[in-house]
Coordinates of C-alpha atoms and ligand atoms in Angstrom, one line a residue:
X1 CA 31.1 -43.7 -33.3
X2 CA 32.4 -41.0 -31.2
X3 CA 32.8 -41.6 -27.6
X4 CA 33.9 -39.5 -24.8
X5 CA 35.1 -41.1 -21.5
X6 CA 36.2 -39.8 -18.5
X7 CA 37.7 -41.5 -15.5
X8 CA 39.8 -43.2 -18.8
X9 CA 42.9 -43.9 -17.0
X10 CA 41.4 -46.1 -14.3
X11 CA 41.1 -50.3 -13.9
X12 CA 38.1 -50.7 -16.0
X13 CA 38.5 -47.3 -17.8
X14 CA 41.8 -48.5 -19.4
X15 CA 40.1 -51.8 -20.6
X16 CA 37.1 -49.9 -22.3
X17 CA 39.4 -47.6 -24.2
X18 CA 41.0 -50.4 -25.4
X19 CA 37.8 -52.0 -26.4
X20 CA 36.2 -49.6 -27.9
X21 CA 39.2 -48.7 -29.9
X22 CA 39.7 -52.0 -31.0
X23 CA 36.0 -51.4 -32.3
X24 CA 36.9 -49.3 -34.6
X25 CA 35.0 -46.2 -32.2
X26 CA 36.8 -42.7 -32.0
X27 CA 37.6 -42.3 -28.2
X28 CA 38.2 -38.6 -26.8
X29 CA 39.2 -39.2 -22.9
X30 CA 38.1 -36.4 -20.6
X31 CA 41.3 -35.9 -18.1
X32 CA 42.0 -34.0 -15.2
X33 CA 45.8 -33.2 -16.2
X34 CA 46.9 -31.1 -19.1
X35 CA 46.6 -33.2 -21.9
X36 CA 49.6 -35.1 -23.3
X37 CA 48.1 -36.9 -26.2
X38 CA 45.4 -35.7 -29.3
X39 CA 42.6 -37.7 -27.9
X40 CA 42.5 -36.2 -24.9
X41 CA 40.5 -33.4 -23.8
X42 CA 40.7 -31.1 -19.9
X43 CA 38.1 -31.1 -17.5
X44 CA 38.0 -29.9 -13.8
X45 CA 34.5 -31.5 -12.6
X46 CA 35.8 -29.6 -9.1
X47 CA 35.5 -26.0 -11.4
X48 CA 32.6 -27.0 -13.3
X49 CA 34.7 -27.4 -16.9
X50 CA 33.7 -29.0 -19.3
X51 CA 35.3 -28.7 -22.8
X52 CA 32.0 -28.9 -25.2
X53 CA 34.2 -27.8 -28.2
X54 CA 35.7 -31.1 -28.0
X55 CA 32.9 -32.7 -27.3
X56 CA 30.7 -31.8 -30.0
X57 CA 29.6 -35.2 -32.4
X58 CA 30.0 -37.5 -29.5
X59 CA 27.1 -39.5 -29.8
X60 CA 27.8 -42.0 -26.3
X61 CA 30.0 -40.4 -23.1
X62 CA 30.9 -43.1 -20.3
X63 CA 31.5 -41.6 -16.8
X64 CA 34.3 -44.1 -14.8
X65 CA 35.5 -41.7 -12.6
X66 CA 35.7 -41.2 -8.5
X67 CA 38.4 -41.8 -5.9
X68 CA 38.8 -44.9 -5.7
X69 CA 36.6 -46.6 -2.8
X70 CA 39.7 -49.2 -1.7
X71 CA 42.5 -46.1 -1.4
X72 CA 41.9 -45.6 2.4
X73 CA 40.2 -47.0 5.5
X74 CA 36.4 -45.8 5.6
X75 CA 37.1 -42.0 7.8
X76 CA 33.9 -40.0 7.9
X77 CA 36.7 -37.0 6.0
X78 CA 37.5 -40.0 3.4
X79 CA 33.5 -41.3 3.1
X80 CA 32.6 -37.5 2.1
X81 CA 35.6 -37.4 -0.5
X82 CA 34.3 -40.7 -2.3
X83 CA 31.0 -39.3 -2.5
X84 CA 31.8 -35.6 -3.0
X85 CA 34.1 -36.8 -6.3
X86 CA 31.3 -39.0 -7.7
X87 CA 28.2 -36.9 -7.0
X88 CA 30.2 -33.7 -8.1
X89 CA 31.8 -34.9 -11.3
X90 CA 28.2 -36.9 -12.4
X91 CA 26.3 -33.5 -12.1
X92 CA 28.9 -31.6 -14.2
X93 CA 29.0 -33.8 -16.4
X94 CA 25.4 -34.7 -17.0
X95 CA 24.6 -30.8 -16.7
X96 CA 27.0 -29.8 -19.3
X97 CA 25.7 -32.5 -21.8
X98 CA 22.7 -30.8 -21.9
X99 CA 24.5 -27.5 -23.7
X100 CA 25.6 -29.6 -26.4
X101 CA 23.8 -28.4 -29.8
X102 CA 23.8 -32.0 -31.0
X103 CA 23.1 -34.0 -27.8
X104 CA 24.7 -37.7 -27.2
X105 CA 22.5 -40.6 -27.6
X106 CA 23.5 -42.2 -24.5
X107 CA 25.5 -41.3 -21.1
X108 CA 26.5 -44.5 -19.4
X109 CA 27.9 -43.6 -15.7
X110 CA 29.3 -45.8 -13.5
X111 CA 27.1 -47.3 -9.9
X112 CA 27.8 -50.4 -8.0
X113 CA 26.5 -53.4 -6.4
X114 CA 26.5 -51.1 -3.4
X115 CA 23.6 -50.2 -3.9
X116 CA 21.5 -53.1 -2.7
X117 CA 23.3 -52.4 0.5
X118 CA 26.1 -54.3 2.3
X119 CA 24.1 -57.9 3.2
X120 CA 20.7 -59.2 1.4
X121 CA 21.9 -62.4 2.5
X122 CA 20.6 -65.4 -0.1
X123 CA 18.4 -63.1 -1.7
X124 CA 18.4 -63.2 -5.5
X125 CA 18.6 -59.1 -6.4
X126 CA 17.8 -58.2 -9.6
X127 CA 17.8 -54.4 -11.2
X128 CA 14.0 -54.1 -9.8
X129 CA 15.4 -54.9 -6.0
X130 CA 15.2 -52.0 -3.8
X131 CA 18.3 -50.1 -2.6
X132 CA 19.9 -51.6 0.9
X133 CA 21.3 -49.6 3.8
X134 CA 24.3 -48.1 4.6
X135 CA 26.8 -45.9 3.3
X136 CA 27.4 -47.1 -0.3
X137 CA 23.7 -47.8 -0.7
X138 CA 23.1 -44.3 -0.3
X139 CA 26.2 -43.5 -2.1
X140 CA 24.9 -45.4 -5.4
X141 CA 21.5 -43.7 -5.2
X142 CA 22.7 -40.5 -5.1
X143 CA 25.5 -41.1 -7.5
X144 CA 22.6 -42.4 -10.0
X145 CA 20.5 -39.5 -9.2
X146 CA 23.2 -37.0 -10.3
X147 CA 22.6 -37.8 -13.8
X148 CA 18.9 -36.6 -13.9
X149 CA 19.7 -33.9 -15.5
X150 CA 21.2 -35.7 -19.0
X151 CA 17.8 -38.0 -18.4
X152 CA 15.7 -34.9 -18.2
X153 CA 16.9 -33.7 -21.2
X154 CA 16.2 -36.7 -23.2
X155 CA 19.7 -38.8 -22.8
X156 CA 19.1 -42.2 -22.5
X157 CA 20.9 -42.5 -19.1
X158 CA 22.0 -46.1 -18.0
X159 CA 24.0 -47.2 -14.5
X160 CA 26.0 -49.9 -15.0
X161 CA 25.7 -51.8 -11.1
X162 CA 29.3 -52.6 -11.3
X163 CA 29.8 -56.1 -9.1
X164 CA 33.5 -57.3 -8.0
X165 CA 35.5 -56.4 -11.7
X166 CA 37.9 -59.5 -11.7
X167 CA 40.5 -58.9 -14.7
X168 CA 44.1 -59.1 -14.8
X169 CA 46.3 -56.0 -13.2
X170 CA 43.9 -54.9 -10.5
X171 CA 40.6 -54.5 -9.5
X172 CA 38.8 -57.4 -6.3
X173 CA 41.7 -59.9 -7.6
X174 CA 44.5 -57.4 -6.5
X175 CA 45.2 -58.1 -2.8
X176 CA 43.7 -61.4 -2.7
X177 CA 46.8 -63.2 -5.0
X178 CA 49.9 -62.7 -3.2
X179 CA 48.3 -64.1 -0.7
X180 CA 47.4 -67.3 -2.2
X181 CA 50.0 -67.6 -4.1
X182 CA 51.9 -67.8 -1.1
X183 CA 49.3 -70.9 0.4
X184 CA 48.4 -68.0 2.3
X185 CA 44.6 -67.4 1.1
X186 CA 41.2 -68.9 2.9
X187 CA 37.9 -67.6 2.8
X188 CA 36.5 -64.0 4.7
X189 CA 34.0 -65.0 7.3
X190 CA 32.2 -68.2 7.5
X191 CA 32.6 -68.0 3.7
X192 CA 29.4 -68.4 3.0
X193 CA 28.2 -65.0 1.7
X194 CA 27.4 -64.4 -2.0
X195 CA 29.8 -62.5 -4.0
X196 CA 28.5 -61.1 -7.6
X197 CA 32.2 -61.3 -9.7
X198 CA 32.5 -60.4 -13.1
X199 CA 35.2 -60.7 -15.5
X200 CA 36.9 -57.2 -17.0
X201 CA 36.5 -58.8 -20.2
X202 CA 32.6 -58.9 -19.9
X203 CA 32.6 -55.9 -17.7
X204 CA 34.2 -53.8 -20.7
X205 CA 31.6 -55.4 -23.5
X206 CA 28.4 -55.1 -21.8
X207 CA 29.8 -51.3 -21.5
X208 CA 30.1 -51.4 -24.9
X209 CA 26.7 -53.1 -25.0
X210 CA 25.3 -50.1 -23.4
X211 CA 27.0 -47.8 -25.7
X212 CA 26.1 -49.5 -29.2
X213 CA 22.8 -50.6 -28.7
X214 CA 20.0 -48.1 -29.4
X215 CA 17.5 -48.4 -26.7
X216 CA 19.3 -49.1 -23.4
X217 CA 18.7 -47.0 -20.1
X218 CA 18.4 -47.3 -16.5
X219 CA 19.8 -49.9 -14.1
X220 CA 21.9 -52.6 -15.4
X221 CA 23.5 -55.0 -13.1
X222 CA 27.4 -56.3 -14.1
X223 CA 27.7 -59.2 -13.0
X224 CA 27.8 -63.0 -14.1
X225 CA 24.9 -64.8 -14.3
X226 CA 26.2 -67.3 -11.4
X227 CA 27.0 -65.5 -8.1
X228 CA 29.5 -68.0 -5.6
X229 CA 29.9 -67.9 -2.4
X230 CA 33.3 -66.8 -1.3
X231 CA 34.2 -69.9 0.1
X232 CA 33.7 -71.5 -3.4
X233 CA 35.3 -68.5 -4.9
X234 CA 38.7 -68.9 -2.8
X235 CA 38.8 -73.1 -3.2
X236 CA 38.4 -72.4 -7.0
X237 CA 41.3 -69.3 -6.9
X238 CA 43.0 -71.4 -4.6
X239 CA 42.6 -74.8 -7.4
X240 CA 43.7 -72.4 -9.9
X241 CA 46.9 -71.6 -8.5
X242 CA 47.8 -75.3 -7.5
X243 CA 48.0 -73.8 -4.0
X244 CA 45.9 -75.3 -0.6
X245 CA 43.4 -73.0 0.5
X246 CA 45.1 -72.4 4.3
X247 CA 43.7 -70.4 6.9
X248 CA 39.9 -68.7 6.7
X249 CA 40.2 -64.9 7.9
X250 CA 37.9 -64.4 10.5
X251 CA 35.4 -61.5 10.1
X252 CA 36.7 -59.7 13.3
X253 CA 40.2 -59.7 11.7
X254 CA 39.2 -58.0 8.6
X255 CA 37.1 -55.2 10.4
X256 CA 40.4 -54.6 12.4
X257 CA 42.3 -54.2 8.9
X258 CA 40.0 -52.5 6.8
X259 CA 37.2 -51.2 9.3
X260 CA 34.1 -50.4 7.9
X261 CA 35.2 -51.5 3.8
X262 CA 35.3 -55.1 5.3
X263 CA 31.9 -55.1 4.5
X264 CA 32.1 -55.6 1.1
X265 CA 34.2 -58.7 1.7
X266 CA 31.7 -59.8 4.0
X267 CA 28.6 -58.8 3.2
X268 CA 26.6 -61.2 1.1
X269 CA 25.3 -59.8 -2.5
X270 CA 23.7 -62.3 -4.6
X271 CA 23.3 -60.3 -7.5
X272 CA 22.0 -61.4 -11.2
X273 CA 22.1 -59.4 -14.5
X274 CA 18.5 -59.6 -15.3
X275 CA 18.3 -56.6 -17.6
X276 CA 21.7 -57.3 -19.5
X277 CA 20.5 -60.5 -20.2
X278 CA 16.8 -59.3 -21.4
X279 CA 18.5 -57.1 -23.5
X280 CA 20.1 -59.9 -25.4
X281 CA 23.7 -59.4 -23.9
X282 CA 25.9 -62.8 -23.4
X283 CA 28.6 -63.2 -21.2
X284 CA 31.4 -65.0 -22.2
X285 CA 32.4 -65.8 -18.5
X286 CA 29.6 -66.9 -16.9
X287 CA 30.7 -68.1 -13.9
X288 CA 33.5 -68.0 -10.8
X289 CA 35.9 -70.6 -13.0
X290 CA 35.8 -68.6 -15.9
X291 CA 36.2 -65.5 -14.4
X292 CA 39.2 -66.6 -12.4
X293 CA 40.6 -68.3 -15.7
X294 CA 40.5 -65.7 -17.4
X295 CA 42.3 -63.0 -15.0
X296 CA 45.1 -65.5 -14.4
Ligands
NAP301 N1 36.6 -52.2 -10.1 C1 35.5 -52.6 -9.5 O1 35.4 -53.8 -9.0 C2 34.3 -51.7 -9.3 C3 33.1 -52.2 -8.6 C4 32.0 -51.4 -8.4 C5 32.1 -50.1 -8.9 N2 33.2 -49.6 -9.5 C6 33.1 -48.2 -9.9 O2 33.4 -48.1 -11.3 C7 34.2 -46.9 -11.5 C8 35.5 -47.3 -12.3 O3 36.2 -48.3 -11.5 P1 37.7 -48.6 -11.6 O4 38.0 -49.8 -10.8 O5 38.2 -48.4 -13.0 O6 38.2 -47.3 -10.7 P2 39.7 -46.7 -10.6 O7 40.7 -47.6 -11.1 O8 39.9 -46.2 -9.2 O9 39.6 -45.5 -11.6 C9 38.7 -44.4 -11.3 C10 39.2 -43.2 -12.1 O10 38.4 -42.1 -11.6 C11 39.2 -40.9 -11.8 N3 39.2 -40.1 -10.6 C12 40.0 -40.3 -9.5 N4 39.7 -39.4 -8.6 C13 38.7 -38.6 -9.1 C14 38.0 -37.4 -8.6 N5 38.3 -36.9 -7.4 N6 37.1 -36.9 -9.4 C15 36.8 -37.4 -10.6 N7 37.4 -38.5 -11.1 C16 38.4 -39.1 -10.4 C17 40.6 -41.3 -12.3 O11 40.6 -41.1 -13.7 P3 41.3 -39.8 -14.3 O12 42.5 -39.4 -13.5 O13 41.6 -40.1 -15.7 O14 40.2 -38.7 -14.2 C18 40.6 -42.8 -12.0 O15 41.4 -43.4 -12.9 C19 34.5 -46.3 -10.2 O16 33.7 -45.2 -10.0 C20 34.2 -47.4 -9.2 O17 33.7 -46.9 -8.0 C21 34.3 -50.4 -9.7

């Protein structure tokens, strides 16, 4: 199959390339640069360019791409910029689709667990939970609704709900390591708030999921199957690394670091993959251990 995918060169977008190449799929990455290799193909979602030429025969296109939410501390300039690149590059993209003579099956573009807001506390959210509050919940609603266009023209559009992507290299796993590998690591909070990891190994198959199997669209929440609390998240890393788990960071202190991003450290998301697993999709990490294993 034939499979554009743009925001390629990212954490997760890297992995799928890989993954789907290793399928056996043809991958043409969108880029914003001049393009240095034969699979890849410019666009500028800032001008509106799309090249269609290239993208004619492409029967699935996966949109990765935004600045990246952890870059910078939350400024209302730096708040418009994450939304701005998302909203913007998703209604190009989805517009331009529509243009194509021979239209792709499927346009898989990236959401988050954002969008059931920054606490739900122990509530079990599934892909029929309504949005939360705050700025990435309204972020992730608007982000999914710039894809209407591909829906209205009869693309099966689904949002992958990305939760915390734990993989090797980067991604939630990233800043938290150094720390414990140095003893230094403890839970955020009172540690008892839900966090909805899941591996890059899963993440990158149930986006492959999505793109293979005829019949997917709308919401799809990825995330194990067993959310953790962070305090059991940290003793497990912690157990991992054959390091104690020292010194909890108190909420205060991580609003004074990060401002306003701290709550996605602290907020508590208990998130389940309910329509992944409808589908017929298994995860091969199902929960905290596994996903930590497998990153290390
Ligand atoms: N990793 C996670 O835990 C996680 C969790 C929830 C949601 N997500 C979402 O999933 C998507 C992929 O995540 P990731 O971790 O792979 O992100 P990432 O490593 O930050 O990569 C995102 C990619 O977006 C592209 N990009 C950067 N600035 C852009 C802009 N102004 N306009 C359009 N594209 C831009 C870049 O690719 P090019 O330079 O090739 O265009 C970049 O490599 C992101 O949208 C992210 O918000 C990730």
């Amino acid at each position: 199959m034939r499979v554009a995918v743009a925001g390629s060169s990212g954490f997760i977008g890297t992995a799928l390339v890989a993954g789907l190449e290793s399928a056996g799929h043809e991958v043409i990455r969108l880029v914003r640069h001049a393009p240095a290799a034969a699979n890849e193909a410019q666009w500028d979602p800032e001008q509106g360019a799309v090249p269609l030429a290239r993208l004619a025969g492409v029967e699935a296109v996966v949109h990765l791409g935004g600045i990246n939410v952890g870059a910078r501390r939350w400024t209302r300039r730096f708040k418009k910029q994450l939304h701005h690149s998302r909203i913007r590059s998703t209604t190009v993209l989805a517009s331009a689709l529509t243009g194509l003579a021979t239209r792709p099956r499927v346009f898989v573009c990236a959401s988050a667990m954002g969008y059931y807001g920054p606490d739900r506390g122990r509530e079990l959210l599934d892909e029929e939970s309504g949005p939360g509050d705050g700025f990435l919940a309204r972020l992730c609603q608007d982000w999914e609704h710039a894809a209407a266009p591909a829906s209205a023209a009869d693309i099966a559009v689904c949002h992958p709900r990305f939760g915390l992507v734990v993989g090797p290299g980067g991604g939630a796993l990233k800043p938290l390591l150094p720390l414990f590998r140095l003893g230094l690591g403890g839970h955020f909070g009172n540690g008892e708030q839900f966090w909805s990891p899941v591996s890059l190994h899963d993440c990158v198959r149930a986006l492959r999921f999505l793109v293979e199997q005829h019949g997917c669209v709308g919401p799809y929440n990825v995330t194990a199957p067993e959310p953790v609390t962070n305090g059991e998240f940290s003793r497990l890393l912690a157990a991992e690394l054959h390091r104690p788990r020292l010194l909890p960071v108190p909420g205060f202190a991580l609003q004074l670091a990060v401002g306003e991003a701290s709550s996605e450290l602290l907020g508590s998301l208990r998130i389940v993959p309910t329509r992944l697993g409808e589908a017929g999709f298994e995860f091969d990490h199902p929960d905290a251990r596994a996903i930590i294993r497998a990153a290390l």
